[in-house]
Amino acid sequence: MRRRSRLPSGLGPEFSVREARGAGVSRSRLRASDLRSSFRGARSIARATSPSNESGADFFARQREELLQRCRDYLPVAPTRFRFSGVTAAMVYGVPLPRAISRIETLEVAVAAGAQRPRRRGIVGRRLAVVPPPVVRHGLPLLPPEQVWLQLAGVLTLDELIIAGDYLVRRKRADTSVERLVAEVAISTGNHGTKLARLALRDIRAGTDSPKETELRLLIVRAGLPEPVIGHRIADADGYFVGVPDLAYVEERIAIDYDGEVHRTDESVFLDDIERRERFEDAEWRYVRVAKNHLKSPGTLLGRIAHYLRVRSPGG
């Protein structure tokens, strides 16, 4: 079997056909099976793909990694001063999106108003009156997170947009702030999705840790219960740190945590949860743990929270 010739080291893992030809690579070598052609005029070194039967967090991690690679594949043939935008940029930022939307393989690309709109298979181009300086993540130029979030208002439901906003202003490594989201909406009057974005801003809260925490908070508030506090640090009577629950009713001393799959499948996390409950109860806090099924059938959970609010109210 004839061995394939090595590619020039200066090309890197993604390169344009023009660059390769200029470096002396033959046309037949560019058609070899070890190279991938995601976009006309571009090549990248083919990589093994992951199995597609996973679910939950693994599914979204795989979808995001595949999208990141498609974005890198596009770089050699991308126009100058472009930015990834919309759903594409949101996935690069890591914004949690509905499964149907995260499956979309078309890349969204924005350029300045005077530039030619990108016209290439697998690309949806848009022109912007002003192209802001890029926010670079994973080596990719993106529109600012506030602008991307407002663009999502055209494709997400209200709750999905709230979850996306909460993620961007999350507790750890936040991408932006509520104030910046508000400012972006204020200067975008009349744009598609602006009305929905204004509604979503009413329920976006900084300092959250997960989409399910946001979903739980919305569920509680929409049931007519008071809005719980996010990120409250609990200490015992001697001032020693106890923990920070997802949600809390401070006066009533009720702590609420959402438990994801890892809390049931990882033994060390499960054991930590037992100690966590004991610490809260030793500090005289009522501890409520919430699982996925509670979000699907919330009647019992909401009734329990309402009962605790009544019996633990300082005036109750």
CSV table of C-alpha atoms in Angstrom, one decimal:
chain,number,residue,atom,x,y,z
A,1,MET,CA,0.0,0.0,0.0
A,2,ARG,CA,1.3,3.4,-0.9
A,3,ARG,CA,2.0,5.6,2.1
A,4,ARG,CA,0.5,9.0,2.2
A,5,SER,CA,2.9,11.9,2.1
A,6,ARG,CA,3.3,14.0,5.2
A,7,LEU,CA,1.6,17.4,5.2
A,8,PRO,CA,3.9,20.4,5.7
A,9,SER,CA,4.1,21.2,9.4
A,10,GLY,CA,3.3,24.8,8.8
A,11,LEU,CA,-0.3,24.1,7.7
A,12,GLY,CA,-1.6,23.2,11.1
A,13,PRO,CA,-4.7,21.1,11.8
A,14,GLU,CA,-7.0,23.3,9.7
A,15,PHE,CA,-6.0,25.0,6.5
A,16,SER,CA,-7.2,26.3,3.2
A,17,VAL,CA,-6.7,24.5,-0.1
A,18,ARG,CA,-4.9,27.6,-1.4
A,19,GLU,CA,-2.5,27.4,1.5
A,20,ALA,CA,-1.8,23.7,0.9
A,21,ARG,CA,-1.3,24.1,-2.8
A,22,GLY,CA,1.1,27.0,-2.2
A,23,ALA,CA,3.0,24.7,0.2
A,24,GLY,CA,3.4,22.1,-2.5
A,25,VAL,CA,0.6,19.6,-1.5
A,26,SER,CA,-0.9,17.8,-4.5
A,27,ARG,CA,-4.6,17.8,-5.4
A,28,SER,CA,-4.7,14.0,-4.9
A,29,ARG,CA,-3.2,14.3,-1.4
A,30,LEU,CA,-6.0,16.9,-0.5
A,31,ARG,CA,-8.6,14.3,-1.5
A,32,ALA,CA,-7.2,11.6,0.9
A,33,SER,CA,-9.5,10.1,3.5
A,34,ASP,CA,-7.4,11.4,6.4
A,35,LEU,CA,-8.5,14.9,5.6
A,36,ARG,CA,-12.0,16.3,6.1
A,37,SER,CA,-13.6,18.9,3.9
A,38,SER,CA,-16.4,20.5,6.0
A,39,PHE,CA,-16.3,23.6,3.8
A,40,ARG,CA,-15.5,24.2,0.2
A,41,GLY,CA,-11.9,25.3,-0.1
A,42,ALA,CA,-10.9,24.1,3.4
A,43,ARG,CA,-9.4,21.0,4.8
A,44,SER,CA,-8.8,19.7,8.3
A,45,ILE,CA,-7.2,16.6,9.7
A,46,ALA,CA,-10.0,14.0,10.3
A,47,ARG,CA,-10.7,13.0,13.9
A,48,ALA,CA,-12.5,10.0,15.4
A,49,THR,CA,-16.1,10.7,16.3
A,50,SER,CA,-17.8,9.7,19.6
A,51,PRO,CA,-20.8,7.4,19.9
A,52,SER,CA,-24.1,9.1,19.4
A,53,ASN,CA,-26.3,7.2,21.8
A,54,GLU,CA,-25.4,9.1,25.0
A,55,SER,CA,-27.9,11.4,26.7
A,56,GLY,CA,-28.0,14.4,29.1
A,57,ALA,CA,-24.8,16.3,29.8
A,58,ASP,CA,-22.7,13.9,27.7
A,59,PHE,CA,-24.9,14.6,24.6
A,60,PHE,CA,-24.5,18.3,24.9
A,61,ALA,CA,-20.8,18.1,25.6
A,62,ARG,CA,-20.3,16.1,22.4
A,63,GLN,CA,-22.5,18.4,20.4
A,64,ARG,CA,-20.5,21.4,21.6
A,65,GLU,CA,-17.2,19.7,20.8
A,66,GLU,CA,-18.3,18.9,17.3
A,67,LEU,CA,-19.5,22.5,16.8
A,68,LEU,CA,-16.2,23.8,18.0
A,69,GLN,CA,-14.4,21.7,15.4
A,70,ARG,CA,-16.7,22.9,12.6
A,71,CYS,CA,-16.0,26.4,13.6
A,72,ARG,CA,-12.2,25.7,13.5
A,73,ASP,CA,-12.7,24.0,10.1
A,74,TYR,CA,-14.3,27.3,8.8
A,75,LEU,CA,-11.5,29.6,9.9
A,76,PRO,CA,-9.2,29.1,6.9
A,77,VAL,CA,-11.9,30.3,4.5
A,78,ALA,CA,-13.7,32.8,6.7
A,79,PRO,CA,-14.0,36.5,5.7
A,80,THR,CA,-11.9,39.1,7.5
A,81,ARG,CA,-13.4,40.7,10.6
A,82,PHE,CA,-16.2,38.2,11.0
A,83,ARG,CA,-17.7,37.0,14.2
A,84,PHE,CA,-19.6,33.8,15.1
A,85,SER,CA,-23.1,34.8,16.2
A,86,GLY,CA,-26.5,33.5,17.3
A,87,VAL,CA,-26.8,29.8,18.3
A,88,THR,CA,-23.3,29.1,17.1
A,89,ALA,CA,-21.7,31.7,19.4
A,90,ALA,CA,-24.1,30.6,22.2
A,91,MET,CA,-22.9,27.0,22.1
A,92,VAL,CA,-19.2,28.2,22.1
A,93,TYR,CA,-20.0,30.1,25.2
A,94,GLY,CA,-21.6,27.0,26.6
A,95,VAL,CA,-25.1,28.3,26.9
A,96,PRO,CA,-27.6,25.5,27.7
A,97,LEU,CA,-29.9,25.1,24.7
A,98,PRO,CA,-32.8,22.8,23.8
A,99,ARG,CA,-31.6,19.6,22.2
A,100,ALA,CA,-33.3,20.3,18.8
A,101,ILE,CA,-31.4,23.6,18.5
A,102,SER,CA,-28.1,22.3,19.7
A,103,ARG,CA,-28.2,19.7,16.9
A,104,ILE,CA,-28.2,22.4,14.2
A,105,GLU,CA,-25.0,22.1,12.2
A,106,THR,CA,-25.2,25.3,10.2
A,107,LEU,CA,-22.8,28.0,11.5
A,108,GLU,CA,-24.0,31.6,12.0
A,109,VAL,CA,-21.6,34.2,10.9
A,110,ALA,CA,-21.8,38.0,11.2
A,111,VAL,CA,-19.9,40.6,9.2
A,112,ALA,CA,-20.0,44.4,8.9
A,113,ALA,CA,-22.8,46.0,6.9
A,114,GLY,CA,-20.6,47.0,4.1
A,115,ALA,CA,-19.0,43.6,3.7
A,116,GLN,CA,-20.2,40.8,1.4
A,117,ARG,CA,-22.5,38.4,3.2
A,118,PRO,CA,-20.9,35.0,3.6
A,119,ARG,CA,-22.3,32.6,1.0
A,120,ARG,CA,-21.1,29.1,1.5
A,121,ARG,CA,-22.8,25.8,2.2
A,122,GLY,CA,-23.2,25.2,5.9
A,123,ILE,CA,-23.0,29.0,6.7
A,124,VAL,CA,-25.8,31.5,7.5
A,125,GLY,CA,-24.5,35.0,7.1
A,126,ARG,CA,-25.8,38.2,8.5
A,127,ARG,CA,-24.7,41.8,8.3
A,128,LEU,CA,-24.5,44.1,11.4
A,129,ALA,CA,-24.4,47.9,11.4
A,130,VAL,CA,-21.6,47.8,13.9
A,131,VAL,CA,-19.2,44.8,14.4
A,132,PRO,CA,-17.9,45.1,17.9
A,133,PRO,CA,-14.4,43.9,18.9
A,134,PRO,CA,-14.4,40.1,19.2
A,135,VAL,CA,-14.7,38.0,22.4
A,136,VAL,CA,-12.3,35.2,21.8
A,137,ARG,CA,-13.2,31.8,23.2
A,138,HIS,CA,-11.5,28.5,22.3
A,139,GLY,CA,-9.6,30.6,19.7
A,140,LEU,CA,-12.8,31.6,17.9
A,141,PRO,CA,-14.0,35.2,17.5
A,142,LEU,CA,-17.5,35.7,18.9
A,143,LEU,CA,-20.0,38.5,19.3
A,144,PRO,CA,-20.3,39.8,22.9
A,145,PRO,CA,-22.5,37.6,25.1
A,146,GLU,CA,-25.1,40.3,25.6
A,147,GLN,CA,-25.6,40.6,21.8
A,148,VAL,CA,-25.7,36.8,21.4
A,149,TRP,CA,-28.3,36.4,24.2
A,150,LEU,CA,-30.6,39.0,22.5
A,151,GLN,CA,-30.2,37.1,19.2
A,152,LEU,CA,-31.4,33.9,21.0
A,153,ALA,CA,-34.7,35.7,21.8
A,154,GLY,CA,-35.6,35.0,18.2
A,155,VAL,CA,-35.4,31.2,18.5
A,156,LEU,CA,-36.0,30.4,22.2
A,157,THR,CA,-39.1,30.3,24.4
A,158,LEU,CA,-39.4,32.6,27.4
A,159,ASP,CA,-38.1,30.0,29.9
A,160,GLU,CA,-35.3,28.9,27.6
A,161,LEU,CA,-34.2,32.5,27.3
A,162,ILE,CA,-34.3,33.0,31.1
A,163,ILE,CA,-32.2,29.9,31.5
A,164,ALA,CA,-29.7,31.1,28.9
A,165,GLY,CA,-29.5,34.5,30.7
A,166,ASP,CA,-29.0,32.9,34.1
A,167,TYR,CA,-26.1,30.9,32.6
A,168,LEU,CA,-24.4,34.0,31.2
A,169,VAL,CA,-24.5,35.7,34.7
A,170,ARG,CA,-23.9,32.5,36.6
A,171,ARG,CA,-22.0,32.4,39.9
A,172,LYS,CA,-18.7,31.0,38.6
A,173,ARG,CA,-16.9,32.6,35.7
A,174,ALA,CA,-19.9,34.7,34.5
A,175,ASP,CA,-19.7,35.9,30.9
A,176,THR,CA,-21.6,39.1,31.6
A,177,SER,CA,-23.9,40.8,34.1
A,178,VAL,CA,-27.6,41.5,34.3
A,179,GLU,CA,-26.9,45.2,33.9
A,180,ARG,CA,-25.2,44.6,30.6
A,181,LEU,CA,-28.1,42.5,29.3
A,182,VAL,CA,-30.5,45.3,30.3
A,183,ALA,CA,-28.3,47.8,28.4
A,184,GLU,CA,-28.2,45.6,25.3
A,185,VAL,CA,-32.0,45.4,25.2
A,186,ALA,CA,-32.4,49.1,25.8
A,187,ILE,CA,-30.5,50.0,22.7
A,188,SER,CA,-32.1,47.3,20.5
A,189,THR,CA,-35.7,48.6,20.5
A,190,GLY,CA,-37.6,47.1,17.6
A,191,ASN,CA,-35.3,44.2,16.9
A,192,HIS,CA,-36.7,40.8,16.5
A,193,GLY,CA,-37.0,39.2,20.0
A,194,THR,CA,-36.7,42.4,21.9
A,195,LYS,CA,-40.2,42.1,23.5
A,196,LEU,CA,-39.5,38.5,24.7
A,197,ALA,CA,-36.0,39.6,26.0
A,198,ARG,CA,-37.7,42.3,28.1
A,199,LEU,CA,-40.0,39.8,29.7
A,200,ALA,CA,-37.0,37.4,30.3
A,201,LEU,CA,-35.0,40.1,32.1
A,202,ARG,CA,-37.6,40.2,34.9
A,203,ASP,CA,-36.7,36.7,35.9
A,204,ILE,CA,-32.9,36.5,35.2
A,205,ARG,CA,-30.9,36.3,38.4
A,206,ALA,CA,-27.1,36.5,38.9
A,207,GLY,CA,-25.3,33.8,40.9
A,208,THR,CA,-27.0,30.6,39.8
A,209,ASP,CA,-25.2,27.3,39.3
A,210,SER,CA,-27.2,25.3,36.9
A,211,PRO,CA,-30.2,25.3,34.4
A,212,LYS,CA,-32.2,23.0,36.7
A,213,GLU,CA,-31.7,25.5,39.6
A,214,THR,CA,-33.3,28.2,37.3
A,215,GLU,CA,-36.1,25.8,36.3
A,216,LEU,CA,-36.8,25.0,39.9
A,217,ARG,CA,-36.9,28.7,41.0
A,218,LEU,CA,-39.3,29.5,38.2
A,219,LEU,CA,-41.5,26.6,39.2
A,220,ILE,CA,-41.7,27.8,42.8
A,221,VAL,CA,-42.4,31.4,41.9
A,222,ARG,CA,-45.0,30.6,39.3
A,223,ALA,CA,-46.8,28.5,41.9
A,224,GLY,CA,-47.4,31.7,43.8
A,225,LEU,CA,-44.8,31.0,46.5
A,226,PRO,CA,-42.3,33.7,47.6
A,227,GLU,CA,-39.1,33.9,45.5
A,228,PRO,CA,-36.3,32.1,47.3
A,229,VAL,CA,-32.8,33.7,47.7
A,230,ILE,CA,-29.9,32.5,45.5
A,231,GLY,CA,-26.4,31.9,47.0
A,232,HIS,CA,-27.2,32.5,50.7
A,233,ARG,CA,-24.3,31.4,52.9
A,234,ILE,CA,-25.5,29.5,55.9
A,235,ALA,CA,-23.6,29.5,59.2
A,236,ASP,CA,-24.5,27.7,62.5
A,237,ALA,CA,-25.1,29.4,65.9
A,238,ASP,CA,-21.3,29.7,66.5
A,239,GLY,CA,-20.7,31.3,63.1
A,240,TYR,CA,-19.1,28.3,61.4
A,241,PHE,CA,-19.8,27.9,57.7
A,242,VAL,CA,-22.4,25.2,56.9
A,243,GLY,CA,-23.1,25.5,53.2
A,244,VAL,CA,-24.6,27.4,50.3
A,245,PRO,CA,-27.8,25.8,49.0
A,246,ASP,CA,-29.1,26.5,45.5
A,247,LEU,CA,-32.1,28.3,47.0
A,248,ALA,CA,-33.0,29.5,50.5
A,249,TYR,CA,-35.8,31.1,52.5
A,250,VAL,CA,-33.7,32.9,55.0
A,251,GLU,CA,-36.2,33.9,57.7
A,252,GLU,CA,-37.9,30.5,57.6
A,253,ARG,CA,-34.5,28.7,57.5
A,254,ILE,CA,-35.4,26.5,54.6
A,255,ALA,CA,-32.6,25.3,52.3
A,256,ILE,CA,-33.4,23.8,48.9
A,257,ASP,CA,-31.0,21.9,46.6
A,258,TYR,CA,-31.5,20.4,43.2
A,259,ASP,CA,-29.7,17.0,42.8
A,260,GLY,CA,-28.6,16.0,39.4
A,261,GLU,CA,-27.7,12.5,38.2
A,262,VAL,CA,-24.2,12.6,39.7
A,263,HIS,CA,-25.8,12.8,43.2
A,264,ARG,CA,-27.2,9.3,42.6
A,265,THR,CA,-24.5,7.7,40.5
A,266,ASP,CA,-21.3,8.9,42.3
A,267,GLU,CA,-20.9,7.2,45.7
A,268,SER,CA,-18.6,9.9,47.1
A,269,VAL,CA,-21.1,12.6,46.1
A,270,PHE,CA,-23.9,10.6,47.6
A,271,LEU,CA,-22.0,10.3,50.9
A,272,ASP,CA,-21.3,14.0,50.9
A,273,ASP,CA,-25.0,14.7,50.4
A,274,ILE,CA,-25.8,12.8,53.6
A,275,GLU,CA,-23.3,14.8,55.6
A,276,ARG,CA,-24.6,18.0,53.9
A,277,ARG,CA,-28.1,17.3,55.1
A,278,GLU,CA,-26.9,16.6,58.6
A,279,ARG,CA,-25.0,19.9,58.7
A,280,PHE,CA,-28.0,21.9,57.6
A,281,GLU,CA,-30.3,20.1,60.1
A,282,ASP,CA,-27.7,20.5,62.9
A,283,ALA,CA,-27.9,24.3,62.2
A,284,GLU,CA,-31.7,24.0,62.5
A,285,TRP,CA,-32.4,24.5,58.8
A,286,ARG,CA,-35.0,22.4,57.1
A,287,TYR,CA,-33.3,20.8,54.1
A,288,VAL,CA,-35.3,20.0,50.9
A,289,ARG,CA,-33.7,17.9,48.2
A,290,VAL,CA,-35.2,18.1,44.7
A,291,ALA,CA,-34.8,15.5,41.9
A,292,LYS,CA,-35.7,15.5,38.2
A,293,ASN,CA,-39.0,13.8,38.8
A,294,HIS,CA,-40.1,16.6,41.1
A,295,LEU,CA,-39.8,19.1,38.2
A,296,LYS,CA,-42.0,16.9,36.0
A,297,SER,CA,-44.7,16.3,38.8
A,298,PRO,CA,-44.1,19.2,41.2
A,299,GLY,CA,-47.4,19.0,43.2
A,300,THR,CA,-46.0,17.2,46.3
A,301,LEU,CA,-42.8,19.3,46.3
A,302,LEU,CA,-44.6,22.6,46.1
A,303,GLY,CA,-47.0,21.5,48.8
A,304,ARG,CA,-44.1,20.6,51.1
A,305,ILE,CA,-42.4,23.9,50.5
A,306,ALA,CA,-45.6,25.8,51.2
A,307,HIS,CA,-46.2,23.8,54.4
A,308,TYR,CA,-42.6,24.5,55.6
A,309,LEU,CA,-43.1,28.2,54.9
A,310,ARG,CA,-46.3,28.3,57.0
A,311,VAL,CA,-45.0,26.4,60.0
A,312,ARG,CA,-41.5,28.0,60.0
A,313,SER,CA,-42.6,31.6,59.4
A,314,PRO,CA,-41.3,33.8,62.2
A,315,GLY,CA,-44.9,35.0,62.8
A,316,GLY,CA,-46.4,31.5,62.3
